[in-house]
Coordinates of N, CA, C and O in Angstrom, one line a residue:
M1 N 16.4 37.8 43.1 CA 15.2 38.4 43.9 C 15.3 37.6 45.5 O 15.9 36.7 46.0
K2 N 15.1 38.1 46.6 CA 14.5 37.5 47.9 C 13.0 37.6 47.7 O 12.6 37.5 47.7
I3 N 13.2 36.5 48.6 CA 11.7 35.5 48.7 C 11.4 34.9 50.2 O 12.5 35.1 51.0
G4 N 10.7 36.0 51.0 CA 10.2 35.6 52.2 C 9.4 34.6 52.5 O 8.5 34.4 52.1
Y5 N 9.6 33.7 53.4 CA 8.6 33.1 54.1 C 8.0 33.0 55.6 O 9.6 33.8 56.6
A6 N 6.9 33.3 56.1 CA 6.9 34.1 57.4 C 5.0 32.5 58.2 O 4.8 32.4 56.4
R7 N 5.8 32.0 58.9 CA 4.7 31.5 59.7 C 4.5 31.5 61.1 O 5.3 31.7 62.0
C8 N 3.2 31.4 61.6 CA 3.5 31.5 63.1 C 2.4 30.2 62.9 O 1.7 29.6 61.8
S9 N 2.6 29.5 64.5 CA 1.6 28.4 65.2 C 0.2 28.2 65.3 O -0.9 27.5 65.0
T10 N -0.2 29.2 65.2 CA -1.6 30.0 65.7 C -2.5 31.0 65.3 O -1.9 31.6 64.9
D11 N -3.3 30.2 65.6 CA -4.4 31.2 64.6 C -4.6 32.6 65.5 O -4.1 33.8 65.3
K12 N -3.8 32.4 66.7 CA -3.6 33.8 67.8 C -3.4 34.6 67.2 O -3.0 36.0 68.4
Q13 N -1.7 34.0 66.6 CA -0.4 34.9 66.7 C -0.8 35.7 65.7 O -1.4 35.7 64.8
D14 N 0.2 36.9 65.6 CA 0.4 37.6 64.2 C 1.5 37.8 63.3 O 2.7 37.5 64.4
L15 N 1.3 37.6 62.2 CA 2.8 37.4 61.9 C 2.6 38.8 61.3 O 3.8 38.8 60.2
M16 N 2.6 40.3 61.8 CA 3.2 41.3 61.4 C 4.5 41.2 61.5 O 4.7 42.0 61.0
V17 N 4.4 40.8 62.7 CA 6.9 41.3 62.8 C 7.3 41.0 62.2 O 8.4 40.9 61.6
Q18 N 6.7 39.2 62.0 CA 7.7 38.9 60.9 C 7.6 39.4 59.7 O 9.2 39.6 58.6
K19 N 6.2 39.3 58.9 CA 6.1 40.4 57.9 C 7.6 41.5 57.7 O 7.7 41.7 56.8
T20 N 6.7 42.5 58.9 CA 7.7 43.3 58.9 C 9.6 43.5 58.5 O 10.4 44.3 57.3
A21 N 9.8 42.4 59.4 CA 11.6 41.7 59.5 C 11.4 41.8 58.3 O 12.7 42.0 57.6
L22 N 10.7 40.7 57.1 CA 11.1 40.9 55.7 C 11.7 41.4 55.0 O 12.2 41.6 53.9
I23 N 10.1 42.4 54.7 CA 9.9 43.7 54.2 C 11.4 44.7 54.9 O 11.8 45.2 53.8
D24 N 12.1 44.9 55.7 CA 12.4 45.6 56.3 C 14.4 44.6 56.0 O 15.7 45.3 55.4
L25 N 14.9 43.6 55.6 CA 15.1 42.6 55.1 C 15.5 42.9 53.5 O 16.3 42.1 52.9
G26 N 15.0 43.6 53.1 CA 14.8 43.7 51.6 C 13.5 42.9 50.1 O 13.8 42.8 49.5
V27 N 12.7 42.3 51.5 CA 11.6 41.2 50.3 C 10.4 41.9 50.1 O 9.9 43.0 50.7
K28 N 9.9 42.3 49.0 CA 8.6 42.4 48.3 C 7.5 42.2 48.9 O 8.0 41.6 49.3
E29 N 6.4 43.0 49.0 CA 6.1 42.3 50.4 C 5.3 41.2 49.4 O 4.3 40.0 49.7
E30 N 5.0 41.3 48.0 CA 4.9 40.2 47.0 C 5.1 39.4 46.8 O 5.3 38.0 46.7
N31 N 5.9 38.9 46.9 CA 7.3 37.9 47.8 C 7.4 37.9 48.8 O 8.6 36.7 49.4
I32 N 6.7 37.8 49.2 CA 5.9 37.0 50.9 C 5.7 36.2 51.2 O 4.4 37.0 50.6
H33 N 5.5 34.8 51.6 CA 4.4 33.6 51.5 C 4.3 33.5 53.1 O 5.6 33.0 53.9
M34 N 3.8 32.8 52.9 CA 3.3 32.7 54.6 C 2.2 32.0 55.3 O 1.1 31.7 54.6
D35 N 2.6 31.2 56.0 CA 1.6 29.9 56.9 C 0.6 30.8 58.2 O 1.8 31.1 58.6
H36 N -0.5 30.5 58.5 CA -0.5 31.0 59.3 C -1.8 29.8 60.2 O -2.5 29.1 59.5
G37 N -1.1 29.4 61.5 CA -1.9 28.5 62.2 C -0.9 27.5 61.8 O -2.1 26.1 61.6
L38 N 0.1 27.1 61.5 CA 0.3 25.7 61.2 C 2.1 25.8 61.5 O 2.6 26.8 61.9
T39 N 2.1 23.8 62.5 CA 3.6 24.2 62.8 C 4.4 24.1 62.5 O 4.3 23.5 61.6
G40 N 5.7 24.7 63.5 CA 7.0 23.7 61.9 C 6.9 22.3 62.0 O 7.4 22.4 61.1
T41 N 6.3 21.4 62.7 CA 7.3 20.1 62.5 C 5.7 19.7 61.3 O 6.2 18.7 60.6
N42 N 4.4 20.7 60.7 CA 3.9 19.9 60.3 C 5.0 19.8 58.7 O 4.8 21.4 58.2
R43 N 5.0 19.4 57.8 CA 5.4 20.0 56.7 C 4.3 20.1 55.4 O 5.7 20.7 55.1
D44 N 2.7 20.2 55.7 CA 2.6 20.0 54.2 C 1.5 21.8 55.0 O 1.0 21.8 55.5
R45 N 2.7 22.4 53.9 CA 2.6 24.3 54.9 C 2.1 24.9 53.2 O 3.6 25.0 52.5
P46 N 1.0 25.5 52.7 CA 1.1 25.7 51.5 C 1.9 26.6 50.6 O 2.5 27.0 50.6
G47 N 2.1 27.8 52.2 CA 2.6 29.0 52.1 C 4.4 28.6 51.7 O 5.5 29.4 50.3
L48 N 4.5 27.5 52.7 CA 6.2 27.3 52.7 C 5.8 26.6 51.2 O 7.4 26.9 50.4
E49 N 5.2 25.8 50.3 CA 5.3 25.3 49.2 C 5.2 26.2 47.9 O 6.4 25.9 47.0
R50 N 4.2 27.2 48.4 CA 4.3 29.1 47.5 C 5.8 28.9 47.1 O 7.1 29.6 46.2
A51 N 6.4 29.3 48.6 CA 8.1 29.4 48.3 C 9.0 28.9 48.0 O 9.8 29.9 47.5
L52 N 9.1 27.8 48.4 CA 10.3 27.1 47.6 C 10.6 27.3 46.3 O 11.3 27.3 45.8
A53 N 8.4 27.5 45.3 CA 8.1 26.7 44.1 C 8.6 28.3 43.5 O 8.8 28.2 41.9
A54 N 8.6 29.9 44.2 CA 9.1 30.7 43.4 C 10.6 31.2 43.5 O 10.9 31.9 42.7
S55 N 11.1 30.3 43.7 CA 12.6 30.3 44.7 C 13.3 30.2 43.1 O 13.1 28.8 42.5
R56 N 14.3 31.1 42.5 CA 15.1 30.0 41.5 C 16.6 30.2 41.2 O 17.3 31.2 43.1
E57 N 17.5 29.7 41.2 CA 18.7 30.0 40.8 C 19.1 31.3 41.2 O 18.8 32.1 40.0
G58 N 20.0 31.7 41.8 CA 20.6 33.4 41.8 C 20.1 33.8 42.9 O 19.7 34.6 43.7
D59 N 18.8 33.5 43.8 CA 17.9 33.9 44.7 C 18.3 33.6 46.2 O 18.9 32.6 46.4
T60 N 17.6 34.2 46.7 CA 18.3 33.8 48.3 C 16.5 33.9 48.9 O 15.4 35.2 48.9
F61 N 16.5 33.1 49.7 CA 15.6 32.2 50.4 C 15.8 33.1 51.7 O 16.6 32.6 52.6
I62 N 14.7 34.1 52.2 CA 14.8 34.3 53.6 C 13.8 34.5 54.5 O 12.7 34.8 54.0
V63 N 14.0 33.6 56.1 CA 13.8 33.8 57.2 C 13.7 34.3 57.9 O 14.8 34.9 58.2
S64 N 12.6 35.3 58.7 CA 13.9 36.5 59.9 C 14.2 35.2 61.4 O 15.4 35.3 61.4
K65 N 14.1 34.1 61.2 CA 14.6 33.5 62.5 C 14.3 32.0 61.9 O 13.0 31.1 61.3
L66 N 15.4 30.8 61.8 CA 15.1 29.5 61.7 C 13.7 28.5 62.4 O 13.6 27.7 61.3
D67 N 13.4 28.4 63.3 CA 12.2 27.8 63.5 C 11.2 28.6 63.1 O 9.8 27.9 62.9
R68 N 10.9 29.5 62.7 CA 9.7 30.0 62.1 C 9.6 28.9 60.5 O 9.2 28.9 59.5
L69 N 11.3 28.5 59.7 CA 11.4 27.8 58.4 C 10.9 26.4 59.1 O 10.6 25.4 58.4
A70 N 11.9 25.6 60.2 CA 11.1 24.5 60.4 C 12.1 24.0 62.4 O 12.3 24.7 63.1
R71 N 11.4 23.0 62.9 CA 11.7 22.4 64.0 C 12.1 20.8 64.1 O 12.2 20.2 65.5
S72 N 12.9 20.6 63.4 CA 13.5 19.3 63.2 C 14.4 19.5 62.2 O 14.5 20.2 61.4
V73 N 15.4 18.9 62.6 CA 17.0 18.9 62.0 C 16.2 18.2 60.7 O 16.7 18.2 59.2
P74 N 15.8 17.4 60.3 CA 15.8 16.2 58.8 C 15.1 17.4 58.5 O 15.2 17.5 57.3
D75 N 13.8 18.5 58.1 CA 13.0 18.6 57.8 C 14.0 20.1 57.1 O 13.8 20.5 56.0
A76 N 14.4 20.6 58.6 CA 15.4 22.2 58.1 C 16.9 21.3 57.1 O 17.3 22.1 55.8
R77 N 16.5 20.4 57.2 CA 18.0 19.8 56.2 C 17.3 19.4 55.0 O 17.6 20.0 53.6
S78 N 16.9 19.0 54.6 CA 15.8 19.4 53.2 C 15.0 20.2 53.0 O 15.4 20.3 51.4
I79 N 14.7 21.4 53.8 CA 14.4 22.0 53.3 C 15.9 22.9 52.5 O 16.1 23.2 51.3
A80 N 16.8 22.8 52.9 CA 18.1 23.2 52.5 C 18.5 23.2 51.7 O 18.8 23.0 50.5
D81 N 18.2 21.3 51.3 CA 18.9 20.3 50.2 C 18.3 20.9 49.2 O 18.3 21.2 47.9
Q82 N 16.9 21.1 49.1 CA 15.8 22.0 48.1 C 16.2 22.8 47.9 O 17.1 23.3 46.4
L83 N 17.0 24.0 48.3 CA 17.8 25.6 47.7 C 18.7 24.8 47.3 O 18.8 25.5 46.1
E84 N 19.2 24.1 48.1 CA 20.7 23.5 47.3 C 20.9 23.5 45.7 O 21.5 23.8 44.6
S85 N 19.6 22.7 45.8 CA 19.7 22.4 44.3 C 19.5 22.7 43.2 O 19.3 22.6 41.9
K86 N 18.5 23.5 44.2 CA 17.9 24.9 43.0 C 19.0 26.3 42.5 O 19.2 27.2 41.6
G87 N 20.1 26.3 43.2 CA 20.8 26.8 43.8 C 20.7 28.7 44.2 O 20.9 29.5 43.8
V88 N 19.9 28.2 45.2 CA 19.3 29.4 46.0 C 20.3 29.6 47.3 O 19.8 28.2 48.2
K89 N 20.2 30.2 47.3 CA 21.1 30.8 49.7 C 19.7 31.5 50.0 O 18.9 31.2 49.6
L90 N 20.0 30.6 51.6 CA 19.2 30.8 52.6 C 19.6 32.2 53.5 O 20.8 31.9 54.2
A91 N 18.9 32.9 53.5 CA 18.8 34.0 54.9 C 18.1 33.7 55.9 O 17.3 33.9 55.7
L92 N 18.8 34.0 57.5 CA 18.0 33.6 58.5 C 18.7 35.1 59.1 O 19.9 35.2 59.7
G93 N 17.3 35.7 59.1 CA 17.8 37.1 58.6 C 18.4 37.4 58.4 O 18.4 37.6 57.4
Q94 N 19.9 38.5 58.8 CA 21.0 39.2 57.8 C 21.4 38.1 58.0 O 22.2 38.6 56.6
S95 N 21.9 37.1 58.3 CA 23.3 35.8 57.7 C 22.9 35.1 56.3 O 21.3 34.5 56.7
I96 N 23.6 35.1 55.5 CA 23.0 34.5 54.7 C 24.4 33.2 54.5 O 25.5 33.2 54.9
Y97 N 23.5 31.8 54.8 CA 24.4 30.7 54.3 C 24.1 30.0 52.7 O 22.4 29.9 52.3
D98 N 25.0 29.6 52.2 CA 25.1 29.0 51.6 C 25.3 26.8 51.8 O 26.3 27.2 51.9
P99 N 24.3 26.7 50.9 CA 23.8 25.4 51.8 C 24.7 24.2 51.3 O 25.1 23.6 51.2
A100 N 25.6 24.8 49.6 CA 26.8 24.2 49.0 C 27.6 24.3 49.8 O 28.8 23.9 49.7
D101 N 28.0 25.8 50.7 CA 29.3 25.6 51.1 C 29.2 24.8 52.9 O 28.5 25.3 53.3
P102 N 30.3 23.7 52.9 CA 30.5 23.4 53.8 C 30.7 23.5 54.9 O 29.6 23.3 56.3
M103 N 30.8 25.2 55.3 CA 31.0 25.9 56.8 C 29.7 26.8 57.0 O 29.1 26.6 57.9
G104 N 28.8 26.7 55.7 CA 27.2 27.1 55.6 C 26.7 26.0 56.7 O 25.9 25.9 56.9
K105 N 27.0 25.5 55.5 CA 26.1 24.1 56.0 C 26.2 23.4 56.9 O 24.9 23.2 58.2
M106 N 27.2 23.7 57.7 CA 27.8 23.4 59.4 C 26.8 24.3 60.3 O 26.3 23.5 61.0
F107 N 27.5 25.3 59.9 CA 26.5 26.5 60.6 C 25.0 26.6 61.0 O 24.0 26.4 61.5
F108 N 24.3 25.9 59.8 CA 23.1 25.9 59.6 C 22.4 24.5 60.0 O 21.5 24.7 61.0
N109 N 23.2 23.7 60.4 CA 22.4 21.9 61.1 C 22.8 22.5 62.7 O 22.0 21.4 63.0
I110 N 24.2 23.7 63.1 CA 24.0 23.2 64.2 C 22.8 24.0 64.5 O 22.1 24.0 65.6
L111 N 22.4 25.4 63.4 CA 20.6 26.1 64.1 C 19.8 25.6 64.3 O 18.8 25.2 65.2
A112 N 19.6 24.5 63.2 CA 18.7 24.1 63.6 C 18.7 22.8 64.2 O 17.3 22.7 65.2
T113 N 19.9 22.2 65.2 CA 19.8 21.4 65.9 C 18.8 21.6 67.3 O 18.0 21.1 67.6
F114 N 19.6 22.9 67.8 CA 19.2 24.3 68.6 C 17.5 24.4 68.0 O 16.8 24.2 68.8
A115 N 16.9 24.9 66.7 CA 15.4 24.8 66.7 C 15.0 23.6 67.3 O 13.7 23.5 68.2
E116 N 15.4 22.6 67.0 CA 14.6 21.0 67.2 C 15.1 21.4 69.0 O 13.9 20.5 69.2
F117 N 16.0 21.4 69.8 CA 16.0 21.3 71.2 C 15.1 22.1 71.4 O 14.2 21.6 72.6
E118 N 14.8 23.2 71.4 CA 13.3 24.0 71.6 C 12.6 23.5 71.2 O 11.6 23.9 72.9
A119 N 12.1 23.2 70.6 CA 10.8 22.7 69.8 C 10.5 21.3 71.4 O 8.8 21.3 71.8
D120 N 11.3 20.8 71.6 CA 12.2 19.3 71.8 C 11.8 20.1 73.6 O 10.3 19.2 74.9
L121 N 11.5 20.7 74.2 CA 11.8 21.8 75.3 C 10.7 22.1 75.7 O 10.3 21.4 76.3
I122 N 9.7 22.7 74.6 CA 8.7 22.9 74.3 C 7.8 21.9 74.4 O 6.7 21.9 75.7
R123 N 7.4 21.0 74.7 CA 6.8 19.5 74.3 C 7.2 18.7 75.7 O 5.5 18.5 76.5
M124 N 7.9 18.8 76.5 CA 8.4 18.6 77.6 C 7.4 19.0 78.8 O 7.4 19.0 79.0
R125 N 8.4 20.2 78.8 CA 7.4 21.7 79.6 C 5.9 21.5 79.4 O 5.0 21.5 80.4
T126 N 5.5 21.4 78.1 CA 3.8 21.1 78.0 C 3.0 19.8 79.1 O 2.1 19.7 79.5
K127 N 4.2 18.9 78.4 CA 3.6 17.5 79.0 C 3.5 17.3 80.7 O 2.7 17.5 81.8
E128 N 5.1 18.2 81.0 CA 5.4 18.1 82.4 C 4.2 18.9 83.2 O 3.1 18.5 84.3
G129 N 3.8 20.0 82.8 CA 2.3 20.6 82.7 C 1.1 20.9 83.0 O 0.7 20.1 83.9
M130 N 0.6 19.5 81.7 CA 0.0 18.8 82.0 C -0.1 17.6 82.9 O -1.5 17.5 83.6
A131 N 0.6 17.1 83.4 CA 1.1 16.0 84.4 C 0.5 16.9 85.3 O 0.0 15.9 86.3
I132 N 0.9 17.8 85.9 CA 0.7 18.8 87.2 C -0.5 18.4 87.6 O -1.0 18.1 88.3
A133 N -1.3 19.6 86.6 CA -2.5 19.8 86.3 C -3.7 18.9 86.4 O -4.0 18.9 87.3
K134 N -2.8 17.6 85.9 CA -3.9 16.3 86.1 C -4.0 16.2 87.7 O -4.8 15.6 88.0
A135 N -2.9 16.0 88.0 CA -2.2 15.8 89.0 C -3.1 16.0 90.2 O -4.3 16.0 91.6
K136 N -3.2 17.8 90.0 CA -4.2 18.5 91.0 C -5.7 18.5 90.8 O -6.0 19.3 91.5
G137 N -6.1 17.9 89.8 CA -7.8 17.3 89.2 C -8.2 19.2 89.4 O -9.4 19.1 88.5
K138 N -6.7 19.9 87.9 CA -7.2 21.1 87.4 C -6.8 20.0 85.5 O -7.8 21.2 85.3
L139 N -7.0 19.7 84.9 CA -7.1 18.9 84.3 C -7.4 17.9 83.8 O -7.9 16.9 84.2
R140 N -8.9 18.6 82.9 CA -10.1 17.5 82.7 C -10.7 17.4 81.4 O -11.5 16.2 81.3
G141 N -9.9 17.8 81.2 CA -10.4 17.5 79.1 C -12.0 18.6 79.1 O -12.1 19.6 80.2
K142 N -12.2 18.6 78.5 CA -13.1 19.0 77.8 C -15.1 19.2 78.1 O -15.3 18.0 78.3
Q143 N -15.6 19.5 78.4 CA -16.5 19.0 79.3 C -17.8 19.3 78.1 O -17.9 20.2 77.2
P144 N -18.2 18.7 79.5 CA -19.8 18.5 78.0 C -20.6 19.3 78.0 O -20.8 20.6 78.7
K145 N -21.2 19.7 77.0 CA -22.4 20.5 76.2 C -23.1 20.6 76.9 O -24.2 21.8 77.7
L146 N -23.8 19.0 77.5 CA -25.6 19.3 78.4 C -25.3 18.7 79.8 O -23.9 18.6 80.1
S147 N -26.2 19.5 80.7 CA -26.1 19.5 82.1 C -25.9 17.8 81.9 O -26.6 17.2 81.7
P148 N -25.3 17.6 83.5 CA -26.2 16.2 83.7 C -27.6 15.7 84.2 O -28.1 14.8 83.6
K149 N -28.3 17.2 84.3 CA -29.7 16.9 84.6 C -30.5 16.4 82.8 O -31.1 16.1 82.1
Q150 N -29.8 17.5 82.0 CA -29.9 17.6 80.5 C -29.5 15.8 79.5 O -30.6 15.7 79.6
Q151 N -28.4 15.7 79.9 CA -27.8 14.3 79.5 C -29.4 13.0 80.1 O -30.1 12.1 79.4
N152 N -29.8 13.4 81.3 CA -31.1 12.2 81.6 C -31.5 12.5 81.0 O -32.5 11.4 80.3
E153 N -32.7 14.0 80.8 CA -33.8 13.6 80.2 C -33.2 13.5 78.8 O -34.2 13.1 77.5
L154 N -32.5 13.3 77.9 CA -32.2 13.3 76.1 C -32.3 11.7 76.8 O -32.8 10.9 75.8
K155 N -31.5 11.1 77.1 CA -31.4 10.2 77.3 C -32.8 9.5 77.0 O -33.1 8.1 76.5
R156 N -34.3 9.6 79.2 CA -35.2 9.3 78.7 C -35.9 9.4 77.7 O -36.6 8.8 76.4
M157 N -36.2 10.9 77.1 CA -37.1 10.7 75.9 C -36.5 10.5 74.9 O -37.1 9.6 73.6
H158 N -34.8 9.6 74.4 CA -34.4 9.3 73.3 C -34.9 7.4 73.6 O -35.2 7.0 72.6
E159 N -35.1 7.0 75.2 CA -35.3 5.3 75.4 C -37.5 5.3 74.9 O -37.2 4.5 74.6
T160 N -37.6 6.4 75.1 CA -39.5 6.2 74.6 C -39.5 6.0 73.3 O -40.6 5.4 73.0
G161 N -38.8 6.3 71.9 CA -38.2 6.0 71.2 C -39.5 7.5 69.9 O -39.5 7.2 69.3
D162 N -39.7 8.2 70.4 CA -40.8 9.1 70.2 C -39.9 10.5 69.8 O -40.8 11.5 68.7
H163 N -38.6 10.5 69.4 CA -37.7 11.6 69.0 C -36.3 10.8 67.8 O -35.8 9.9 69.1
S164 N -36.2 11.2 67.2 CA -35.0 10.3 66.6 C -33.8 11.2 67.1 O -34.1 12.6 67.4
I165 N -32.5 10.8 66.0 CA -31.3 11.5 66.9 C -31.3 12.9 66.3 O -31.1 14.0 67.4
S166 N -32.1 13.4 65.3 CA -31.6 14.5 64.7 C -33.3 15.4 65.5 O -32.4 16.6 65.3
D167 N -34.3 15.0 65.7 CA -35.3 15.6 66.8 C -34.4 15.9 68.3 O -34.5 17.4 68.6
L168 N -33.6 15.5 68.9 CA -33.0 15.7 70.4 C -31.8 16.5 69.8 O -31.9 17.5 71.2
A169 N -31.0 16.3 68.6 CA -30.4 17.7 68.0 C -30.9 19.0 68.3 O -30.6 20.3 68.9
E170 N -31.9 19.3 67.7 CA -32.5 20.4 67.6 C -33.1 20.7 68.8 O -33.5 21.8 69.2
I171 N -34.1 19.4 69.2 CA -34.4 20.1 71.0 C -33.6 21.3 72.1 O -34.2 21.7 72.4
F172 N -32.2 20.2 71.7 CA -31.0 20.3 72.7 C -30.1 21.7 72.2 O -29.3 21.6 72.9
A173 N -30.2 22.4 71.2 CA -29.5 23.0 70.8 C -28.0 22.2 71.1 O -27.2 23.1 70.7
V174 N -27.9 21.1 69.9 CA -26.6 20.5 70.5 C -26.4 19.7 68.8 O -27.6 20.0 68.1
S175 N -25.5 19.3 68.0 CA -25.5 18.5 67.1 C -25.2 17.0 67.6 O -25.2 16.5 68.8
R176 N -25.9 16.6 66.3 CA -26.4 15.0 66.1 C -25.0 14.4 66.8 O -25.1 13.5 67.8
P177 N -23.9 14.4 66.0 CA -22.9 13.3 66.8 C -22.7 14.1 69.1 O -22.5 12.9 69.6
T178 N -22.8 15.2 69.4 CA -23.4 15.4 70.6 C -24.1 14.8 71.4 O -24.2 13.8 72.7
V179 N -24.6 14.1 70.4 CA -26.4 13.4 70.6 C -25.8 12.4 71.3 O -25.6 11.4 72.2
Y180 N -25.1 11.6 70.2 CA -24.5 10.0 70.4 C -23.2 10.3 71.3 O -23.2 9.3 72.2
R181 N -23.0 10.8 71.6 CA -22.0 10.3 72.4 C -22.1 11.3 73.9 O -22.1 10.4 75.1
T182 N -23.1 11.9 73.9 CA -23.8 11.9 74.8 C -24.6 10.5 75.3 O -24.7 10.6 76.4
L183 N -25.5 9.6 74.7 CA -25.9 9.0 74.5 C -24.7 7.4 74.8 O -25.8 7.3 76.2
N184 N -23.8 7.5 74.7 CA -22.4 6.3 75.2 C -22.3 7.0 76.3 O -21.7 6.1 77.4
R185 N -22.0 8.4 77.2 CA -21.6 8.9 78.3 C -23.0 8.3 79.2 O -22.3 7.4 80.4
V186 N -23.9 8.7 79.6 CA -24.8 8.3 80.3 C -25.1 6.5 80.1 O -26.4 6.1 80.8
R187 N -24.9 5.9 79.3 CA -25.9 4.4 79.2 C -24.5 3.6 80.2 O -23.9 3.8 80.3

């Protein structure tokens, strides 16, 4: 049997391209397991766990690309070891790698190294971009929900003792944690 796995990192991404690729590779739709909005560095992925649990000896575990399965060599190696212990072959697209075969293992490790390298490059570029934006004064973080005038009024109303935190949250149409953050910020 062919077991498929698809993953995308953000809720804004679409899994249809991967799902279609898996179906084109011969995976039945009911055997495709997916994780939506979970990064490859997060090992706690329910879809991956279901896919691994569904794999039996003689099956082929299929992902469209290695970076959809794992973003680090240790994680990729761990998944490959799980598959090998069950007697399951791993297919990356149309290429099948037998984790028990030395050549298959070597090639898989090389691909995993590239996937990890790519993830490291993305992190490095993101940090560099954030540092540049911060230096230019364009990276300020999340803005407060209340204007400075509203923050001062909230503080004044709180100091009178006539309003509870819940009252202030209702009056300003914000959550109680926002009221607490605002009070801490304006003190």
